[in-house]
Amino acid sequence: MDRIKYAPYKDKVQTPEKAALLIKNRDVLGVSGFTKAGDSKTVLPQVAERALYEDLKVTVLSGASLGYDTDADLAKNGALYKRMPFQADPTLRKSINNHEVLYVDQHLGQTADMLQSIDTFKIDVAIIEAVAVTEEGYIIPTTSVGNSPIFTEKADKIIIEINKTFPETLAGVHDVKFLKKQPHRDVIPIRDPDTRIGVPYIKIDPEKVAAIVFTEVPDSPAVIAAPDEKTTAISNHILGFLEKEVDEGRLTESLLPLQAGIGKTANAILSGFTKSRFKNLTMYSEVLQDSTFELFDSGKLVFASASSITVTEECSRRVFGDFEKYKDKLVLRPQNISNAAEVISRLGVIGINTAIEFDIYGNVNSTHITGTKMMNGIGGSGDFARNGYLSIFACPSMSKGGKISHIVPMVSHTDHTEHDVDILVTEQGLADIRGLAPIERARVIIENCVHPEYKEQLTQYFEEAYKQGGHTPHILQKAFSWHTRFKNQGTMKIQEYADDHA
Amino acid sequence: MDRIKYAPYKDKVQTPEKAALLIKNRDVLGVSGFTKAGDSKTVLPQVAERALYEDLKVTVLSGASLGYDTDADLAKNGALYKRMPFQADPTLRKSINNHEVLYVDQHLGQTADMLQSIDTFKIDVAIIEAVAVTEEGYIIPTTSVGNSPIFTEKADKIIIEINKTFPETLAGVHDVKFLKKQPHRDVIPIRDPDTRIGVPYIKIDPEKVAAIVFTEVPDSPAVIAAPDEKTTAISNHILGFLEKEVDEGRLTESLLPLQAGIGKTANAILSGFTKSRFKNLTMYSEVLQDSTFELFDSGKLVFASASSITVTEECSRRVFGDFEKYKDKLVLRPQNISNAAEVISRLGVIGINTAIEFDIYGNVNSTHITGTKMMNGIGGSGDFARNGYLSIFACPSMSKGGKISHIVPMVSHTDHTEHDVDILVTEQGLADIRGLAPIERARVIIENCVHPEYKEQLTQYFEEAYKQGGHTPHILQKAFSWHTRFKNQGTMKIQEYADDHA
Ligand SMILES: CC(C)(COP(=O)(O)OP(=O)(O)OC[C@H]1O[C@@H](n2cnc3c(N)ncnc32)[C@H](O)[C@@H]1OP(=O)(O)O)[C@@H](O)C(=O)NCCC(=O)NCCS
Ligand SMILES: CC(C)(COP(=O)(O)OP(=O)(O)OC[C@H]1O[C@@H](n2cnc3c(N)ncnc32)[C@H](O)[C@@H]1OP(=O)(O)O)[C@@H](O)C(=O)NCCC(=O)NCCS
């Protein structure tokens, strides 16, 4: 109870079951949570539960993906009408691909803008995890800020979920600033990753608070595969490239602020920096994984700005067990600021993200398996790729025992266009396509990134297309033949080339 | 001679022929000129001329497209190795599509950044059109600023081309500010379209000036078709949509700063505002066409910011004949500021651009005919679409007597992804796809934008794809069948549906 420093809230405390009754059929919910961090652990799951027994279908907007089985249960129990702007859950994914749930896959930096510019999404109820409530009744978030400021601003009612598993020392790490709707928007005066421009809590109208619940469930731990041969090779190619940039005088040894996507590839890449010659590194990212804390501990990293902290169980104990150790090196921001075009372009962020596939001309697919099935979503990758100093995309050259080549003639879905991609890298090597025309790009991508087992086959496609002419040579009838071959025959490989190579 | 106010330059004056001799084989040239405005009229054409008789192949970077036949002659005479970041010339286009010229199609706002971040492009010689030279030897540009600041900064040598056909009263309309390379980049403190942040000239090192020439050739006049039934219908749909936004309280009657692309569709759309109820409009755009001055004259527009002025002969006489009348309502900026993500997002620009085609899920192709052949380039459309408040794309629903539907199952090239497009409009109607999932978008796009002659055929594709499932339903084997049918049979139409409709 001492986490509620605003007396009038004390009689709003209730059980999650009861709080969840505030949510009605067809409501639009704005919930905290960003890549499994800082999400609602008891109220939102109760919504899923209720949907088992009654007519309850809601739209759920979040920061990014939610933890545990919340998204899965909401989907499985038919509680979801629409979901945005991001998810990463296998069950929900299935419902999306079966057309049971409508999904709006959105740049993470732009949801708040959309909510300001259109009123289609009213936000009936905001459900926000907090570490505590201030004397004024304001919310101190936990491990993510996400879209919580805009949700609470737009919401009719607010449910606060106080999570006692996080130490109160988290207070102070957040930096919250509301951006006004244009034409009243002002400069976002962040000049360095560590610039603070706001207040360490989310200012809300206490009148809107309809319920407060307590929970003792920690964030669902991230599970991250250790770096392996492939991801280490990718990391080394990127480090080698950046070292060359430093040697040739284009960057200094502290580089520029780094952003890294989520998942094992991104984590391995960042881990690689611990053994690099770079120093005084900073991050201006959206999610911080274990590798960020490795970098702090190794003395390489001096500051990290993001919207959330998503770490493994072990790392969580280390970080939140002695949070004072890291607190002055961290800031957590709303995602429309961590991912703001203005700040990313000013700071010159080096964005490192993972691709599902990319093509010979440098277009990147981050979201769709064989052009149709949603994987997770674009997340913040487009915010950084579009406006940063360098936009790097990485993935393995090949997977599923060679049945999939991640470099294809034409991506089956485009999330990042040729205009927005600078560097492509696989365990095979790295292609620097800045300032290159499409046919130049094709040559360097095939040469440097493609697995030997697919090189001849891809060269063949390019040569045949090249003969037909055009700035961006393609044979439209065959552009997706690799994907359809995979679908129909279980492999992208053309037998004759595979035989040749064997 | 009185246009050269810096004495030491006086003995650098020479003929264009002689000045052009400063350019050597394999040089990289940075030339002024943005959508035919403010380009080199005598020196650069001499480079083309020389290439007829000697081994001379250069890389040409400009602001955007050049006027007259300069790009055509450079291409025809084999003078071009590489060209960037934009062109719009039929002859050059052909050379690009024949692989005779390498072309790098780039966001117009990002060329300066690229030049700062990589040294592949050294800029041997900058050729800059000027209305005059200041007492310090600095350049006062003519009708465009474009990339001239970064070109002169990076260049080894500078050739200034003083164009006497423009009145000296142009001086003062420009606002030039250099943006430092990250991490030293500061806030771009533009808070309104009329904010001035720099100086009205391009500061250069006078030591670099290798030659000055005089020319009396005016800008090549823009030729713009008058609004017709289709473009007027498109304009009316957009006006109707914006009126609704005002009625429902989402925008005020002065809207937000407008950006409009080049060409007859964009010009017609903007013209439509003269008869609208909106008032105190502003523009934060890259090019100003005739319609901007129509809007000034009708009292609807109070201020326009851009990087160039590209008008018809008649409009040119009107504007430059009495420039004082317009001068305090205009500012011309470098294109990395007119197109800066930071400013576009802060001001909340409403971007209106033209598409070559778009698809049922809201992806837009602005550059490639049937996926392979370059038309012009992406220009600044991506700078505005990605970071503005509203991103509108327009085109006719159908053309070439019904043989082409501009709404297709899948775009054959993606310049603007589903994540970056808000509004699609044809003469048939307007689709507001904000906050919609792909299958919702498909329904509203087919219903509102597609020509009746193609509606059934497109519905059929969507329904068949939908049955196969997936977040973004597609049948990859048929996704480009409309394009290949057009290529092989001269029409996108499937006979049975056409017969049905007839
Ligand atoms: C692209 C992305 C899915 C890669 O994630 P990852 O964990 O590194 O990737 P994996 O290699 O494990 O691939 C994920 C799955 O997709 C499958 N897959 C990937 N590419 C595929 C392809 N071209 N065809 C078919 N399946 C493919 C993999 O085989 C794997 O399937 P499995 O789980 O059955 O083994 C992930 O980074 C992402 O969602 N990115 C978009 C969001 C983003 O970039 N955010 C930025 C900051 S958070
Ligand atoms: C897209 C763009 C080419 C449209 O220009 P426009 O003048 O309105 O378009 P038009 O309808 O005259 O089309 C141009 C040509 O392409 C052809 N074309 C357009 N779409 C086509 C399609 N889907 N398939 C085949 N041909 C097509 C037209 O038929 C026309 O050919 P023609 O000259 O032989 O008649 C032009 O706006 C552009 O280059 N945009 C990209 C740059 C940009 O947006 N800049 C932003 C600010 S400057």
Tab-separated table of C-alpha atoms in Angstrom, chain A residues 214-452:
chain	number	residue	atom	x	y	z
A	214	PHE	CA	-1.537	-5.196	-7.038
A	215	THR	CA	0.470	-7.900	-8.683
A	216	GLU	CA	3.583	-9.832	-7.804
A	217	VAL	CA	4.285	-11.429	-11.132
A	218	PRO	CA	7.633	-10.429	-12.645
A	219	ASP	CA	8.122	-9.660	-16.343
A	220	SER	CA	8.196	-12.812	-18.419
A	221	PRO	CA	11.872	-13.473	-18.917
A	222	ALA	CA	13.398	-13.111	-22.344
A	223	VAL	CA	14.847	-16.335	-23.678
A	224	ILE	CA	17.811	-15.629	-25.867
A	225	ALA	CA	19.884	-18.237	-27.618
A	226	ALA	CA	23.598	-17.731	-27.054
A	227	PRO	CA	25.614	-16.460	-30.006
A	228	ASP	CA	26.452	-19.293	-32.384
A	229	GLU	CA	28.753	-19.625	-35.354
A	230	LYS	CA	26.427	-17.805	-37.735
A	231	THR	CA	25.432	-14.908	-35.513
A	232	THR	CA	29.037	-14.469	-34.418
A	233	ALA	CA	30.125	-14.315	-38.050
A	234	ILE	CA	27.460	-11.697	-38.728
A	235	SER	CA	28.614	-9.700	-35.724
A	236	ASN	CA	32.221	-9.868	-36.896
A	237	HIS	CA	31.353	-8.636	-40.373
A	238	ILE	CA	29.562	-5.641	-38.892
A	239	LEU	CA	32.408	-4.900	-36.492
A	240	GLY	CA	34.887	-5.167	-39.350
A	241	PHE	CA	32.858	-2.781	-41.443
A	242	LEU	CA	32.561	-0.251	-38.629
A	243	GLU	CA	36.289	-0.517	-37.904
A	244	LYS	CA	36.976	0.339	-41.518
A	245	GLU	CA	34.676	3.344	-41.225
A	246	VAL	CA	36.736	4.476	-38.258
A	247	ASP	CA	40.072	3.756	-39.946
A	248	GLU	CA	39.050	5.768	-42.963
A	249	GLY	CA	37.970	8.673	-40.821
A	250	ARG	CA	34.227	8.539	-41.353
A	251	LEU	CA	33.368	7.649	-37.765
A	252	THR	CA	35.163	7.983	-34.453
A	253	GLU	CA	35.836	5.136	-32.039
A	254	SER	CA	32.669	5.926	-30.157
A	255	LEU	CA	30.754	5.551	-33.441
A	256	LEU	CA	27.281	7.054	-33.285
A	257	PRO	CA	24.389	5.956	-31.044
A	258	LEU	CA	23.486	2.333	-31.701
A	259	GLN	CA	20.045	0.828	-32.102
A	260	ALA	CA	19.623	-2.918	-32.173
A	261	GLY	CA	16.529	-4.945	-32.909
A	262	ILE	CA	15.246	-7.780	-30.791
A	263	GLY	CA	16.159	-11.457	-31.012
A	264	LYS	CA	19.248	-13.558	-30.999
A	265	THR	CA	20.911	-12.060	-34.063
A	266	ALA	CA	20.666	-8.520	-32.762
A	267	ASN	CA	21.778	-9.612	-29.302
A	268	ALA	CA	24.796	-11.468	-30.686
A	269	ILE	CA	25.786	-8.499	-32.820
A	270	LEU	CA	25.719	-6.184	-29.859
A	271	SER	CA	27.566	-8.694	-27.653
A	272	GLY	CA	30.332	-8.606	-30.213
A	273	PHE	CA	31.058	-5.004	-29.322
A	274	THR	CA	32.369	-6.058	-25.903
A	275	LYS	CA	35.466	-7.425	-27.597
A	276	SER	CA	35.812	-4.557	-30.092
A	277	ARG	CA	38.159	-1.600	-30.022
A	278	PHE	CA	35.260	0.851	-29.872
A	279	LYS	CA	34.779	2.818	-26.694
A	280	ASN	CA	32.423	5.278	-25.027
A	281	LEU	CA	29.585	3.794	-27.005
A	282	THR	CA	26.022	4.964	-26.561
A	283	MET	CA	22.669	3.494	-27.519
A	284	TYR	CA	19.571	5.270	-28.731
A	285	SER	CA	17.326	2.269	-29.181
A	286	GLU	CA	13.862	1.027	-28.396
A	287	VAL	CA	14.576	-2.174	-26.466
A	288	LEU	CA	17.550	-3.041	-24.307
A	289	GLN	CA	18.468	-6.719	-24.136
A	290	ASP	CA	21.088	-8.594	-22.105
A	291	SER	CA	23.828	-7.417	-24.421
A	292	THR	CA	23.326	-3.816	-23.305
A	293	PHE	CA	24.196	-4.781	-19.742
A	294	GLU	CA	27.133	-6.873	-20.908
A	295	LEU	CA	28.360	-3.747	-22.666
A	296	PHE	CA	27.883	-1.653	-19.539
A	297	ASP	CA	29.745	-4.219	-17.463
A	298	SER	CA	32.600	-4.389	-19.939
A	299	GLY	CA	32.958	-0.618	-19.758
A	300	LYS	CA	32.293	-0.164	-23.479
A	301	LEU	CA	28.926	1.482	-23.168
A	302	VAL	CA	28.409	4.757	-21.343
A	303	PHE	CA	24.717	5.421	-21.834
A	304	ALA	CA	21.598	3.759	-23.209
A	305	SER	CA	18.250	5.314	-24.076
A	306	ALA	CA	15.262	3.124	-24.970
A	307	SER	CA	11.587	2.532	-24.342
A	308	SER	CA	11.941	-0.787	-22.528
A	309	ILE	CA	14.237	-3.276	-20.853
A	310	THR	CA	13.685	-6.896	-21.856
A	311	VAL	CA	16.170	-9.250	-20.308
A	312	THR	CA	16.630	-12.878	-19.306
A	313	GLU	CA	15.930	-14.081	-15.790
A	314	GLU	CA	19.605	-14.075	-14.878
A	315	CYS	CA	20.163	-10.603	-16.280
A	316	SER	CA	17.029	-9.320	-14.607
A	317	ARG	CA	18.320	-10.393	-11.187
A	318	ARG	CA	21.604	-8.675	-11.868
A	319	VAL	CA	20.072	-5.443	-13.119
A	320	PHE	CA	17.059	-5.007	-10.874
A	321	GLY	CA	18.841	-6.506	-7.862
A	322	ASP	CA	21.194	-3.530	-7.869
A	323	PHE	CA	19.475	-1.014	-10.052
A	324	GLU	CA	21.350	1.974	-8.638
A	325	LYS	CA	24.416	0.631	-10.411
A	326	TYR	CA	22.821	1.206	-13.808
A	327	LYS	CA	20.243	3.875	-13.198
A	328	ASP	CA	22.273	6.934	-14.108
A	329	LYS	CA	23.318	5.288	-17.359
A	330	LEU	CA	19.783	4.631	-18.518
A	331	VAL	CA	16.681	6.451	-19.602
A	332	LEU	CA	13.341	4.976	-20.646
A	333	ARG	CA	11.224	7.132	-22.945
A	334	PRO	CA	7.802	7.005	-24.586
A	335	GLN	CA	8.132	5.173	-27.893
A	336	ASN	CA	7.171	8.192	-29.952
A	337	ILE	CA	10.359	9.764	-28.601
A	338	SER	CA	12.683	6.754	-28.540
A	339	ASN	CA	11.638	6.213	-32.158
A	340	ALA	CA	11.164	9.826	-33.258
A	341	ALA	CA	12.338	10.624	-36.781
A	342	GLU	CA	13.536	13.985	-35.525
A	343	VAL	CA	15.845	12.581	-32.867
A	344	ILE	CA	17.031	9.567	-34.853
A	345	SER	CA	18.098	11.789	-37.741
A	346	ARG	CA	19.691	14.424	-35.521
A	347	LEU	CA	21.731	11.925	-33.497
A	348	GLY	CA	22.580	9.877	-36.563
A	349	VAL	CA	21.605	6.529	-35.117
A	350	ILE	CA	23.206	3.375	-36.511
A	351	GLY	CA	20.247	1.021	-36.830
A	352	ILE	CA	20.884	-2.719	-36.792
A	353	ASN	CA	17.833	-4.866	-37.478
A	354	THR	CA	16.997	-8.369	-38.558
A	355	ALA	CA	15.385	-9.268	-41.868
A	356	ILE	CA	13.233	-12.233	-42.799
A	357	GLU	CA	14.622	-11.944	-46.323
A	358	PHE	CA	16.143	-9.373	-48.617
A	359	ASP	CA	16.521	-9.215	-52.369
A	360	ILE	CA	19.276	-8.585	-54.866
A	361	TYR	CA	18.356	-4.903	-55.105
A	362	GLY	CA	18.367	-4.247	-51.370
A	363	ASN	CA	14.674	-4.339	-50.505
A	364	VAL	CA	13.956	-5.897	-47.123
A	365	ASN	CA	11.062	-7.994	-45.840
A	366	SER	CA	10.814	-7.900	-42.031
A	367	THR	CA	7.314	-9.175	-41.546
A	368	HIS	CA	5.783	-11.668	-43.970
A	369	ILE	CA	6.647	-15.318	-44.548
A	370	THR	CA	6.265	-16.014	-48.276
A	371	GLY	CA	4.520	-12.706	-48.791
A	372	THR	CA	1.324	-13.525	-46.982
A	373	LYS	CA	1.796	-14.794	-43.431
A	374	MET	CA	2.544	-12.277	-40.715
A	375	MET	CA	5.464	-13.159	-38.487
A	376	ASN	CA	5.678	-10.398	-35.867
A	377	GLY	CA	5.497	-6.958	-37.417
A	378	ILE	CA	7.743	-4.153	-38.545
A	379	GLY	CA	8.249	-2.892	-35.009
A	380	GLY	CA	10.591	0.031	-34.835
A	381	SER	CA	12.884	-1.195	-37.585
A	382	GLY	CA	11.437	1.282	-40.084
A	383	ASP	CA	11.718	4.203	-37.698
A	384	PHE	CA	15.449	3.638	-37.458
A	385	ALA	CA	16.169	2.402	-40.981
A	386	ARG	CA	14.420	5.342	-42.571
A	387	ASN	CA	15.900	8.154	-40.592
A	388	GLY	CA	19.182	6.950	-39.117
A	389	TYR	CA	22.746	7.536	-40.231
A	390	LEU	CA	23.272	3.934	-41.254
A	391	SER	CA	20.655	1.287	-41.806
A	392	ILE	CA	22.002	-2.240	-41.407
A	393	PHE	CA	19.942	-5.403	-41.928
A	394	ALA	CA	21.220	-8.833	-40.998
A	395	CYS	CA	20.026	-12.407	-41.327
A	396	PRO	CA	21.490	-15.841	-42.041
A	397	SER	CA	22.093	-16.491	-45.747
A	398	MET	CA	20.242	-19.793	-45.616
A	399	SER	CA	18.153	-21.794	-43.189
A	400	LYS	CA	16.037	-24.937	-42.673
A	401	GLY	CA	18.931	-27.085	-43.846
A	402	GLY	CA	19.376	-25.116	-47.026
A	403	LYS	CA	15.756	-25.152	-48.092
A	404	ILE	CA	15.399	-21.416	-47.610
A	405	SER	CA	17.685	-18.805	-49.049
A	406	HIS	CA	17.171	-15.528	-47.234
A	407	ILE	CA	18.378	-13.645	-50.280
A	408	VAL	CA	15.800	-13.943	-53.029
A	409	PRO	CA	15.222	-12.448	-56.480
A	410	MET	CA	12.452	-10.210	-55.172
A	411	VAL	CA	11.205	-9.906	-51.607
A	412	SER	CA	7.693	-11.243	-51.254
A	413	HIS	CA	6.754	-8.234	-49.111
A	414	THR	CA	8.555	-4.924	-48.805
A	415	ASP	CA	8.965	-3.255	-45.421
A	416	HIS	CA	12.134	-1.317	-46.124
A	417	THR	CA	12.663	-0.131	-49.662
A	418	GLU	CA	15.907	-0.005	-51.600
A	419	HIS	CA	16.003	3.711	-50.747
A	420	ASP	CA	16.312	3.029	-47.029
A	421	VAL	CA	18.848	0.249	-46.776
A	422	ASP	CA	22.604	0.851	-46.541
A	423	ILE	CA	24.236	-2.371	-45.409
A	424	LEU	CA	23.173	-6.006	-45.778
A	425	VAL	CA	24.941	-8.763	-43.957
A	426	THR	CA	24.812	-12.524	-43.546
A	427	GLU	CA	27.330	-14.937	-42.063
A	428	GLN	CA	28.830	-15.041	-45.576
A	429	GLY	CA	29.744	-11.389	-45.652
A	430	LEU	CA	28.617	-7.799	-45.886
A	431	ALA	CA	27.382	-5.666	-48.770
A	432	ASP	CA	27.723	-1.895	-48.558
A	433	ILE	CA	25.174	-0.681	-51.092
A	434	ARG	CA	25.279	3.038	-50.353
A	435	GLY	CA	25.403	5.123	-53.488
A	436	LEU	CA	25.053	2.109	-55.792
A	437	ALA	CA	22.660	1.672	-58.708
A	438	PRO	CA	20.459	-1.463	-58.612
A	439	ILE	CA	22.618	-3.535	-60.947
A	440	GLU	CA	25.700	-2.661	-58.929
A	441	ARG	CA	23.879	-3.626	-55.759
A	442	ALA	CA	22.836	-6.973	-57.206
A	443	ARG	CA	26.436	-7.867	-57.965
A	444	VAL	CA	27.810	-6.976	-54.563
A	445	ILE	CA	24.910	-8.606	-52.702
A	446	ILE	CA	25.200	-11.858	-54.643
A	447	GLU	CA	28.955	-11.859	-54.261
A	448	ASN	CA	29.105	-11.040	-50.561
A	449	CYS	CA	25.930	-12.242	-48.869
A	450	VAL	CA	24.497	-15.267	-50.648
A	451	HIS	CA	25.263	-18.813	-49.547
A	452	PRO	CA	27.457	-20.709	-52.052
